[in-house]
mmCIF file of C-alpha atoms in Angstrom:
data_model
loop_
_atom_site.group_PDB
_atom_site.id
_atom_site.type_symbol
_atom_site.label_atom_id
_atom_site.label_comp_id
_atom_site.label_asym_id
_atom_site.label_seq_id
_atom_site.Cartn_x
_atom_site.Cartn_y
_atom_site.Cartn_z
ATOM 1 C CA UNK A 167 101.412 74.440 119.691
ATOM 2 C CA UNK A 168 103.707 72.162 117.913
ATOM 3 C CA UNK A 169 102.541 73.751 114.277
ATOM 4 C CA UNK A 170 103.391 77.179 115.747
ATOM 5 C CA UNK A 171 106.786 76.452 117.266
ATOM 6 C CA UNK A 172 107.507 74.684 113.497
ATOM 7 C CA UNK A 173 106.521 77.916 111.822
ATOM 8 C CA UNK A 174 108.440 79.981 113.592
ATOM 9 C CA UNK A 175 111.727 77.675 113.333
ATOM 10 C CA UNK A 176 110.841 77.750 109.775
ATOM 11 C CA UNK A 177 110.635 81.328 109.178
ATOM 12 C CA UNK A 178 113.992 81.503 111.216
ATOM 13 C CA UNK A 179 115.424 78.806 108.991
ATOM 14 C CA UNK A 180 114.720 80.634 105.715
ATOM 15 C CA UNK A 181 115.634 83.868 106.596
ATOM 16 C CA UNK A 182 119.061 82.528 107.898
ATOM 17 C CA UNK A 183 119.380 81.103 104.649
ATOM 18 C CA UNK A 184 119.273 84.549 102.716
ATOM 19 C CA UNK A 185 121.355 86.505 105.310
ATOM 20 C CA UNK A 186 124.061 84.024 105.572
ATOM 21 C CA UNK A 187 126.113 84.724 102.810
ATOM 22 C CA UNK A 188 126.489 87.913 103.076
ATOM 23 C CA UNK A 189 127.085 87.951 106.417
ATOM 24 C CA UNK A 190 129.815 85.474 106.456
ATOM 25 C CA UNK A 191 131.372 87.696 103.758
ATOM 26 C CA UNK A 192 130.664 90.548 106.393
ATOM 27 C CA UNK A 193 132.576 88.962 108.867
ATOM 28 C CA UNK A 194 135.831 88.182 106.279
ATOM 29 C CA UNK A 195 135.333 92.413 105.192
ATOM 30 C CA UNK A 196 135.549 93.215 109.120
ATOM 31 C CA UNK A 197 138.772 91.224 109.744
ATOM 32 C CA UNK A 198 140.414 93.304 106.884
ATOM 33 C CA UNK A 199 139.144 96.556 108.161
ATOM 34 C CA UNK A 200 140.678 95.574 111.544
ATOM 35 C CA UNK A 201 144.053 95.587 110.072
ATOM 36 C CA UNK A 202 143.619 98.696 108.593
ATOM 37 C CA UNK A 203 141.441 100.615 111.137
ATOM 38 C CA UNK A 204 142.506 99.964 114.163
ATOM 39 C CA UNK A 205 141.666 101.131 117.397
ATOM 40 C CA UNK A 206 145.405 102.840 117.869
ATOM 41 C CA UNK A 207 144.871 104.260 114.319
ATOM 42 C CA UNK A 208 141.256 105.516 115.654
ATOM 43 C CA UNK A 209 142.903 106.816 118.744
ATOM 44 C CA UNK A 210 146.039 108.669 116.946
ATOM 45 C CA UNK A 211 142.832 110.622 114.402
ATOM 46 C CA UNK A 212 140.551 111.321 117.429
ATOM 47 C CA UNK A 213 142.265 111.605 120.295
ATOM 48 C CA UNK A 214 142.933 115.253 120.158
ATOM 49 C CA UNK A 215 141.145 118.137 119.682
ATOM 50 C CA UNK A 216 140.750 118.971 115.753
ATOM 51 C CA UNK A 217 138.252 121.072 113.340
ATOM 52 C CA UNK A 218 137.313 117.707 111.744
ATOM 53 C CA UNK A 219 137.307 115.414 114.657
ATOM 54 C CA UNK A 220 133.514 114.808 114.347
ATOM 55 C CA UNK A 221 133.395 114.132 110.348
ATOM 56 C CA UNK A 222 136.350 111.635 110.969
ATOM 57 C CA UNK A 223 135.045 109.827 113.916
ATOM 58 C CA UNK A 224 131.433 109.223 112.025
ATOM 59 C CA UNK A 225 133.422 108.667 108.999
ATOM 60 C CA UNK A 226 135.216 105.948 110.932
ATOM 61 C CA UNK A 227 132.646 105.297 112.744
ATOM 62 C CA UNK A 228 130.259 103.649 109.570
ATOM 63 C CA UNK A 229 132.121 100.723 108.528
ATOM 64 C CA UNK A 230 133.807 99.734 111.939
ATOM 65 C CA UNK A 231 132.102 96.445 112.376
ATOM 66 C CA UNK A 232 131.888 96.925 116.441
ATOM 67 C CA UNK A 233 128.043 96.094 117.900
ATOM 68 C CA UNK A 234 126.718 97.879 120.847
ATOM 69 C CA UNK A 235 128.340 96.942 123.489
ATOM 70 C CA UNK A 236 131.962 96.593 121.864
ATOM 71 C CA UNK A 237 131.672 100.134 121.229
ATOM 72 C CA UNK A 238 131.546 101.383 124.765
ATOM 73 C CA UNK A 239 135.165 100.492 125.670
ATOM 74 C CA UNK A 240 136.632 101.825 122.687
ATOM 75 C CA UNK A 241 134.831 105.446 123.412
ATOM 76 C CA UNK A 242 135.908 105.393 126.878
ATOM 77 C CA UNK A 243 139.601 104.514 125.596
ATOM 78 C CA UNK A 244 139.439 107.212 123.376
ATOM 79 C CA UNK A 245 137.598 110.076 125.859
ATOM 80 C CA UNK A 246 140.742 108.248 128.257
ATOM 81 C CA UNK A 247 143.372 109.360 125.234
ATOM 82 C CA UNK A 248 142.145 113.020 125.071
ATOM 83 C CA UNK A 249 139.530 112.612 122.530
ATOM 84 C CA UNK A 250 137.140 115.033 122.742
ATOM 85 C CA UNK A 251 133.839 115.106 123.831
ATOM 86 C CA UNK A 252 131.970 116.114 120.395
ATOM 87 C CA UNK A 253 134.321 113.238 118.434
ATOM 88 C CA UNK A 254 133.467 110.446 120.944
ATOM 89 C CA UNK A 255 129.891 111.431 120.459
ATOM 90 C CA UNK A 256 129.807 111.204 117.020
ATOM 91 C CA UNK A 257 131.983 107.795 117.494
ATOM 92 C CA UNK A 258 129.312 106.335 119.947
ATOM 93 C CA UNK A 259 126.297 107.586 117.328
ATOM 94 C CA UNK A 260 127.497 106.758 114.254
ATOM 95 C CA UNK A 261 129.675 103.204 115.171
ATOM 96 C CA UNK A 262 126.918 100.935 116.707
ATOM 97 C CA UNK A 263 124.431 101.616 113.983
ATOM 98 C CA UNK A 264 126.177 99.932 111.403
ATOM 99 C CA UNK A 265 129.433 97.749 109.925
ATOM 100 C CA UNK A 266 130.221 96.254 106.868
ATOM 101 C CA UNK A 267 128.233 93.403 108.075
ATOM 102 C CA UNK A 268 125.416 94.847 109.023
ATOM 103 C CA UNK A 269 124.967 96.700 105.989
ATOM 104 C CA UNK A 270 125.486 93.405 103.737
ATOM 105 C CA UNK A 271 122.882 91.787 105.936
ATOM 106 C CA UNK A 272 121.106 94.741 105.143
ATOM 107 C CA UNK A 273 121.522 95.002 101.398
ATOM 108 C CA UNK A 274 120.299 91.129 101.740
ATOM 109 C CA UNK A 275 117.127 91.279 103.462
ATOM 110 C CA UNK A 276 116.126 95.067 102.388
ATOM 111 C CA UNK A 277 118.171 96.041 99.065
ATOM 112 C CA UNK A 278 120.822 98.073 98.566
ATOM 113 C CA UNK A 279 118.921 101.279 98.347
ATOM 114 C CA UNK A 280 117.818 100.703 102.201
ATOM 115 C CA UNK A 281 121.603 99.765 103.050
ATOM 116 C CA UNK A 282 122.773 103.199 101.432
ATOM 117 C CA UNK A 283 120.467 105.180 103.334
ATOM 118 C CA UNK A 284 121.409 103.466 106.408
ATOM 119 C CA UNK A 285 124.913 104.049 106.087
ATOM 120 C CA UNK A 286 124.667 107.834 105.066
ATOM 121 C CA UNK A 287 121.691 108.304 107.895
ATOM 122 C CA UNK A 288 124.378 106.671 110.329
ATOM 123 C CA UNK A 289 126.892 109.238 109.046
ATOM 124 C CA UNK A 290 124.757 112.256 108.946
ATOM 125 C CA UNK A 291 123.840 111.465 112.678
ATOM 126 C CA UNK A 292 127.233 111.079 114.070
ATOM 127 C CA UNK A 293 128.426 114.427 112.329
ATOM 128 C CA UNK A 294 125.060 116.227 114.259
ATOM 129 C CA UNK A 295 125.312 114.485 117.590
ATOM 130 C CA UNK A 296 129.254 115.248 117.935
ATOM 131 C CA UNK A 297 128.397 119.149 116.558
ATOM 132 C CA UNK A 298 125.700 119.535 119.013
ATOM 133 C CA UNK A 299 128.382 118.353 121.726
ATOM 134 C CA UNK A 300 130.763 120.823 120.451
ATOM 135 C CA UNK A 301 128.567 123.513 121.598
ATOM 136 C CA UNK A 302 128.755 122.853 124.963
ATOM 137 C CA UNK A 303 131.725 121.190 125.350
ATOM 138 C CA UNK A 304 134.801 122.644 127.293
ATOM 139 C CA UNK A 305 137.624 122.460 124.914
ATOM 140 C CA UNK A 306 140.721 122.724 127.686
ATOM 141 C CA UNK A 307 141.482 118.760 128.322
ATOM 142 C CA UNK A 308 144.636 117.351 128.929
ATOM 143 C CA UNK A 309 145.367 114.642 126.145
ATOM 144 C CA UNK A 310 147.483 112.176 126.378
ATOM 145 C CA UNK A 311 149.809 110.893 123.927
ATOM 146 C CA UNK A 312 149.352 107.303 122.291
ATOM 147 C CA UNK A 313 152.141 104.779 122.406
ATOM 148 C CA UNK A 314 152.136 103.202 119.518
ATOM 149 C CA UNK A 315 153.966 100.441 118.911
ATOM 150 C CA UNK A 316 156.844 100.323 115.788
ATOM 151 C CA UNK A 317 156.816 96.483 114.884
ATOM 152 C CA UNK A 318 154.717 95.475 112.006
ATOM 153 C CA UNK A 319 153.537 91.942 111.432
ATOM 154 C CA UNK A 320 154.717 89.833 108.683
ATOM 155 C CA UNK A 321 151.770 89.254 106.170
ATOM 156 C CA UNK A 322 150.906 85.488 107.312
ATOM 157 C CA UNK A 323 150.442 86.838 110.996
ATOM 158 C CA UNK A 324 148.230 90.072 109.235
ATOM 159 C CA UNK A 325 146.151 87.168 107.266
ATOM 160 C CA UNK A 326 145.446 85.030 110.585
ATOM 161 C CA UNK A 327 144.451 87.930 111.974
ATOM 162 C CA UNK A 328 141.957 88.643 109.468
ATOM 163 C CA UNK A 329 140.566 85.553 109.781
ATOM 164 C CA UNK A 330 140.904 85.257 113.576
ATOM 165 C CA UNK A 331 138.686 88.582 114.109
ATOM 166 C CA UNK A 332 136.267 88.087 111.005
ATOM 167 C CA UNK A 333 135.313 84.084 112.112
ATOM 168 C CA UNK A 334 136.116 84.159 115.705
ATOM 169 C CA UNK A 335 136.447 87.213 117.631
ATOM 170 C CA UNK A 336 133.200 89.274 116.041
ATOM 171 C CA UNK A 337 131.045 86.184 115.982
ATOM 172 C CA UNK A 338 131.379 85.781 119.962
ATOM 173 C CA UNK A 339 130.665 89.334 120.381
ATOM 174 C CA UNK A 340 127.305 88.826 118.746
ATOM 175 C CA UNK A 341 126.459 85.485 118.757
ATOM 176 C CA UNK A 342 123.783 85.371 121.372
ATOM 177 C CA UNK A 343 122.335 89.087 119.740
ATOM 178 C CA UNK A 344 122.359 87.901 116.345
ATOM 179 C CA UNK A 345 120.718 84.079 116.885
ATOM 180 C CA UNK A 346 118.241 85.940 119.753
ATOM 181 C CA UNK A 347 116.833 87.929 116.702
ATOM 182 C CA UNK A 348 117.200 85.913 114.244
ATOM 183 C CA UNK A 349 114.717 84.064 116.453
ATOM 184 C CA UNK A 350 112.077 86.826 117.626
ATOM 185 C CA UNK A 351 112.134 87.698 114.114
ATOM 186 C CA UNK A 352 110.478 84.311 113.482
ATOM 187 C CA UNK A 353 108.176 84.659 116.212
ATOM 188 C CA UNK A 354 107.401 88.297 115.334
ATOM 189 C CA UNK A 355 106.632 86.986 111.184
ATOM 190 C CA UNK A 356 103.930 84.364 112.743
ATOM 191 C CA UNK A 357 102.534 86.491 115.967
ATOM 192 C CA UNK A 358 102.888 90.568 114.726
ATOM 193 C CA UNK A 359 99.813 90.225 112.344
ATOM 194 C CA UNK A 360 97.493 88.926 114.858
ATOM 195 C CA UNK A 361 98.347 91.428 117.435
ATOM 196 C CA UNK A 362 95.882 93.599 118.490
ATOM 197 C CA UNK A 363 98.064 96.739 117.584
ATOM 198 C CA UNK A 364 99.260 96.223 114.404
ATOM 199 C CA UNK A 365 96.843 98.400 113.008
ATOM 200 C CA UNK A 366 98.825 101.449 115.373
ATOM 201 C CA UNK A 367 102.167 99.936 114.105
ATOM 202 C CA UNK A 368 101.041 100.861 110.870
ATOM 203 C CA UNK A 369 100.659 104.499 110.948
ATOM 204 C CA UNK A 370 103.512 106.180 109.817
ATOM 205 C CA UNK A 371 104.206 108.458 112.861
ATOM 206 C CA UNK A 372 102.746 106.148 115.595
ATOM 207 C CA UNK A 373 104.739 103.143 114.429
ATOM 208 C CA UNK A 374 108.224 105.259 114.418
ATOM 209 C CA UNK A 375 107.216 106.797 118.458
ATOM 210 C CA UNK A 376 106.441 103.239 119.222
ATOM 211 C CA UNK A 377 109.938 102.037 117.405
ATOM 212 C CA UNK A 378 111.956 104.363 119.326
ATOM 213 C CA UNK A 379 110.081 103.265 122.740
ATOM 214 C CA UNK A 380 111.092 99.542 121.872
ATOM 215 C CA UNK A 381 114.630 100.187 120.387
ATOM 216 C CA UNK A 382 115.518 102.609 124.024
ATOM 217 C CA UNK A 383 115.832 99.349 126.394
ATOM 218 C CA UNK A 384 116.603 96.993 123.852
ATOM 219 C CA UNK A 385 120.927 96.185 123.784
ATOM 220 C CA UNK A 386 121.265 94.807 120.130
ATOM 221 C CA UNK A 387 123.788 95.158 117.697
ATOM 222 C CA UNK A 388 123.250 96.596 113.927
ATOM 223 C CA UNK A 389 123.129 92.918 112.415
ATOM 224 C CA UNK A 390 120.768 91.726 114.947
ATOM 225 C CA UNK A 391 118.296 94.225 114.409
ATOM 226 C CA UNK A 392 117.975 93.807 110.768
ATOM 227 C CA UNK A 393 116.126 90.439 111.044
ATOM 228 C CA UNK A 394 113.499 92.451 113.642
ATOM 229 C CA UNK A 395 112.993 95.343 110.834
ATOM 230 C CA UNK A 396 112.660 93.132 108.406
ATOM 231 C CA UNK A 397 109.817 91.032 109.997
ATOM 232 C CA UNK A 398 108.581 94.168 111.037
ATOM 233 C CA UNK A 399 108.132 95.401 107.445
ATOM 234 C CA UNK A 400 106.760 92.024 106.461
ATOM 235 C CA UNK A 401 103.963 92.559 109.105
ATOM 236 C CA UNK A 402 102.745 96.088 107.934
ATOM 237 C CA UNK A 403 105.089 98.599 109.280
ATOM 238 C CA UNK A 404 106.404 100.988 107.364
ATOM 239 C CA UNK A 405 109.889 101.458 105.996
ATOM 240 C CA UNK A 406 110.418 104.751 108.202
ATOM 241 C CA UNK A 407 109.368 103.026 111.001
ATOM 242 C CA UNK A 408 112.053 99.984 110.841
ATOM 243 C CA UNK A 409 114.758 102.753 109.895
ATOM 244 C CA UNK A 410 113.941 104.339 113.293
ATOM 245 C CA UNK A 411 114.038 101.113 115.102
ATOM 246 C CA UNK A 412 117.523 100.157 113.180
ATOM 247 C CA UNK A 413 119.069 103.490 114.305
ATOM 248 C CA UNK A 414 117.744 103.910 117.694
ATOM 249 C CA UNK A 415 117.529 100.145 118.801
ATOM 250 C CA UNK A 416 121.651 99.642 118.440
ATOM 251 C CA UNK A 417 123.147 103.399 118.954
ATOM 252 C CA UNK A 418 120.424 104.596 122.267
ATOM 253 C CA UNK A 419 119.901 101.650 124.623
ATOM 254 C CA UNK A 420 120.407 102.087 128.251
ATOM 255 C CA UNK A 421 123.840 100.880 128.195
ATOM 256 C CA UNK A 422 125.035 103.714 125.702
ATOM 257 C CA UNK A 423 122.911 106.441 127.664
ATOM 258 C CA UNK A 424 124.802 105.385 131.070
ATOM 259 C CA UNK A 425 128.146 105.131 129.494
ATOM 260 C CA UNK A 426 127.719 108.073 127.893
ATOM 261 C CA UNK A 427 126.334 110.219 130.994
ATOM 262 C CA UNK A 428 129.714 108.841 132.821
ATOM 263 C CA UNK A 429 131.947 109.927 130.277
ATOM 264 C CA UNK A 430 130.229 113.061 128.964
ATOM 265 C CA UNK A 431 128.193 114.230 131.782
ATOM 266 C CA UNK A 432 124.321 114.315 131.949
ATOM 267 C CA UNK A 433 123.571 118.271 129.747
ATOM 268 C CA UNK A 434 125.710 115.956 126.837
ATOM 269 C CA UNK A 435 124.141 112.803 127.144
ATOM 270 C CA UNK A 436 120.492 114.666 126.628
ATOM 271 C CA UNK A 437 121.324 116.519 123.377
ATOM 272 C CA UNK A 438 122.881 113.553 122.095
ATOM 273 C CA UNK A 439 119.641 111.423 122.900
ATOM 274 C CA UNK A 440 117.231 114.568 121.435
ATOM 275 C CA UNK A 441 119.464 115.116 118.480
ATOM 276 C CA UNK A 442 119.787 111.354 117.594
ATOM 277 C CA UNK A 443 115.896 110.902 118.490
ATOM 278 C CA UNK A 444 115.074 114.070 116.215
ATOM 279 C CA UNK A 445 117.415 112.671 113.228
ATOM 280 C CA UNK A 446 116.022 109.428 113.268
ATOM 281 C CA UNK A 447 112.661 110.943 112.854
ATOM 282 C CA UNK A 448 113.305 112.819 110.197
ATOM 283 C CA UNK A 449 115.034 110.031 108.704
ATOM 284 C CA UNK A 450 111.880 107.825 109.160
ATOM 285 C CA UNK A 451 109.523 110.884 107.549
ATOM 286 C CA UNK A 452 112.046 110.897 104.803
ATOM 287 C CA UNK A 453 111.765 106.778 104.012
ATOM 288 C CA UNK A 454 108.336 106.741 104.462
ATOM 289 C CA UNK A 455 107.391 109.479 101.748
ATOM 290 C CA UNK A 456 110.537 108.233 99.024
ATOM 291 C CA UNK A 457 110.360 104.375 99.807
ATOM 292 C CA UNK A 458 107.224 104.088 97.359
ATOM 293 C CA UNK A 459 108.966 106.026 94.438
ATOM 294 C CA UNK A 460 112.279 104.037 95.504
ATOM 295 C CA UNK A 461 110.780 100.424 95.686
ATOM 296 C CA UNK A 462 111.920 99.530 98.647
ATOM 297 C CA UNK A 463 108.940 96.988 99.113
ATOM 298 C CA UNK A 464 109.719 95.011 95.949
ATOM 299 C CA UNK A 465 113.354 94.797 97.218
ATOM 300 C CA UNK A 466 112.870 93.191 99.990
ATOM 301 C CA UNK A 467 113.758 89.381 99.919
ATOM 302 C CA UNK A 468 111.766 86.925 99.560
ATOM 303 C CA UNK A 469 112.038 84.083 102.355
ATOM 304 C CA UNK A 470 109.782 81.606 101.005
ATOM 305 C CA UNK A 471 111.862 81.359 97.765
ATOM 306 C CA UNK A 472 113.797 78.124 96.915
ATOM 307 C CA UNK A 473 117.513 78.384 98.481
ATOM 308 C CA UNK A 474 120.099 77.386 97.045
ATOM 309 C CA UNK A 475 123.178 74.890 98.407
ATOM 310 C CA UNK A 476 125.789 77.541 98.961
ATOM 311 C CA UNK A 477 123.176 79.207 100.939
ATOM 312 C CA UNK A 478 122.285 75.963 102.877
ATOM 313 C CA UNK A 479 126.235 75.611 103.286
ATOM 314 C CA UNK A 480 126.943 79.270 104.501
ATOM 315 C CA UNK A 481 123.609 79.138 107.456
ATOM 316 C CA UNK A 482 125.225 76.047 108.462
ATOM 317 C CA UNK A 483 128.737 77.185 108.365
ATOM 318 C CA UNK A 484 127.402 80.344 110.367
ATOM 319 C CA UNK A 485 125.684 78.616 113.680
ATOM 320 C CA UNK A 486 128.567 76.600 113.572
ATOM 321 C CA UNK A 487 130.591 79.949 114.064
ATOM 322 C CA UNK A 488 127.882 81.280 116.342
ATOM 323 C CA UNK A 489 128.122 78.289 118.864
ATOM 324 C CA UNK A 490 131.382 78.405 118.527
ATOM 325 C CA UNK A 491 131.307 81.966 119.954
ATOM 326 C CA UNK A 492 128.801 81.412 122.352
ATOM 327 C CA UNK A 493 130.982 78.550 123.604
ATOM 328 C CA UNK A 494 134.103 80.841 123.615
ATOM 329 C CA UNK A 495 131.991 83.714 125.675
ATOM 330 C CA UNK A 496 131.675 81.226 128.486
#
């Protein structure tokens, strides 16, 4: 018993060690963006009916580094400010799936080539979820105009807050997330090869079913679920499968679903589910058959490698933030 909880803390260890850097480098990218994408900028783009509403909220929608449950809020504000139903869609598809920190966690434990196809699969499924919305959608809503206020910070406030969102605010919205599967992917890396159906996991199209029935309940953000694929893919299942869980895990758990049923009504939230479901399939199909030509096996990084002392400096400097979160969500 002791040797297994050892391995796992081990495994935990040493992937922390690889993900750290880029992820504290995440969170100083994500305190920029938030003083240059706002959520009153987001509102002013999308909170109005527009022929490009949908390609602008997924284009926004990629790099906002705002997990899964931050995300719900903002889409009500916006559907609140007159945003339409297809743009707050394609916000609520596209947004949770990934952020500049998620996809440097992801260039460091999967390469860049699986980063870039996350981002544009994130993309392509926030422009087809909002356009599928548009379809049914009732385009006479009221809007209402956005305040906005006129004063603009002096640069020394603008560079606290940078720092205040990237290595305080963001790190207690996904503290407990992030460290929770940082930790099953430890215990998944010493347990998911003795299960009795890893064999299953490892069919292409079975393992990407049986990733969209775990991602549906699961409430993760897009850097938490990167440790979980990557274990995943280091017991056996394919790349398509771990894209599926990546995409569905963070963008369809119950919490989105219900949100979205309140603010979209119940015919929207099941094409958004289907359309997202069927995209992340095809997605899958697509890594599974181009990962091999790609080499997304050999870019994957290896945990057991020596680390280096800015990489033991950054995984202690980032519990220290995550406590510090978790201690601030209390």
């Amino acid at each position: 018993m002791v040797e297994i909880i050892l391995s796992i803390c081990i495994h935990t260890w040493n992937l922390t060690l690889k993900m750290a850097p880029y992820l504290l480098f995440g969170f100083l990218g994500a305190g920029i963006l938030s003083q240059f994408i706002s959520r009153s900028f987001i509102q002013k783009h999308l909170g109005q009916h527009g022929s490009h509403s949908e390609l602008k909220a997924a284009l926004f929608g990629v790099p906002m580094p705002i997990c899964s449950c931050g995300v719900l809020p903002l889409a009500a504000g916006l559907r609140r400010q007159g945003a339409s139903a297809s743009s707050t869609a394609s916000f609520l598809a596209s947004t949770p799936q990934t952020g500049i920190d998620s996809l440097l966690v992801t260039y460091a434990l999967l390469g860049w080539v699986f980063a870039l196809f996350r981002a544009i699969v994130a993309f392509i499924s926030g422009i087809l979820c909002g356009w599928s919305i548009r379809l049914i959608e009732n385009p006479h809503l009221n809007t209402t105009s956005i305040t906005q206020s006129t004063e603009k910070p002096d640069l020394w406030k603008r560079c606290i807050s940078v720092l205040k969102y990237g290595f305080i605010t963001l790190p207690r919205d996904i503290a407990r997330p992030l460290l929770l599967g940082l930790f099953l992917s430890g215990v998944l890396t010493v347990f998911l090869p003795e299960a009795p159906f890893s064999n299953h996991l490892a069919h292409p199209h079975l393992s990407m079913l049986i990733m969209i029935i775990i991602g549906l309940p699961l409430y993760i953000c897009s850097s938490a679920s990167v440790p979980l694929a990557y274990a995943f893919i280091q017991s056996g299942v394919p790349s398509g499968a771990a894209l599926v869980f990546l995409i569905m895990g963070p963008a369809t758990n119950i919490a989105t679903l219900t949100t979205l049923h309140k603010l979209l009504g119940a015919r929207a939230t099941i094409i958004f589910f289907i359309v997202l479901t069927t995209t992340a399939l095809l997605a899958g199909s697509f890594m599974n058959y181009y990962s091999p030509k790609l080499g997304l096996e050999s870019a994957l990084c290896d945990a057991h490698r020596t680390s280096n002392s800015y990489e033991v400096l950054a995984a202690i400097l980032l519990f220290g933030l995550l406590l510090n979160g978790i201690r601030l969500k209390k």
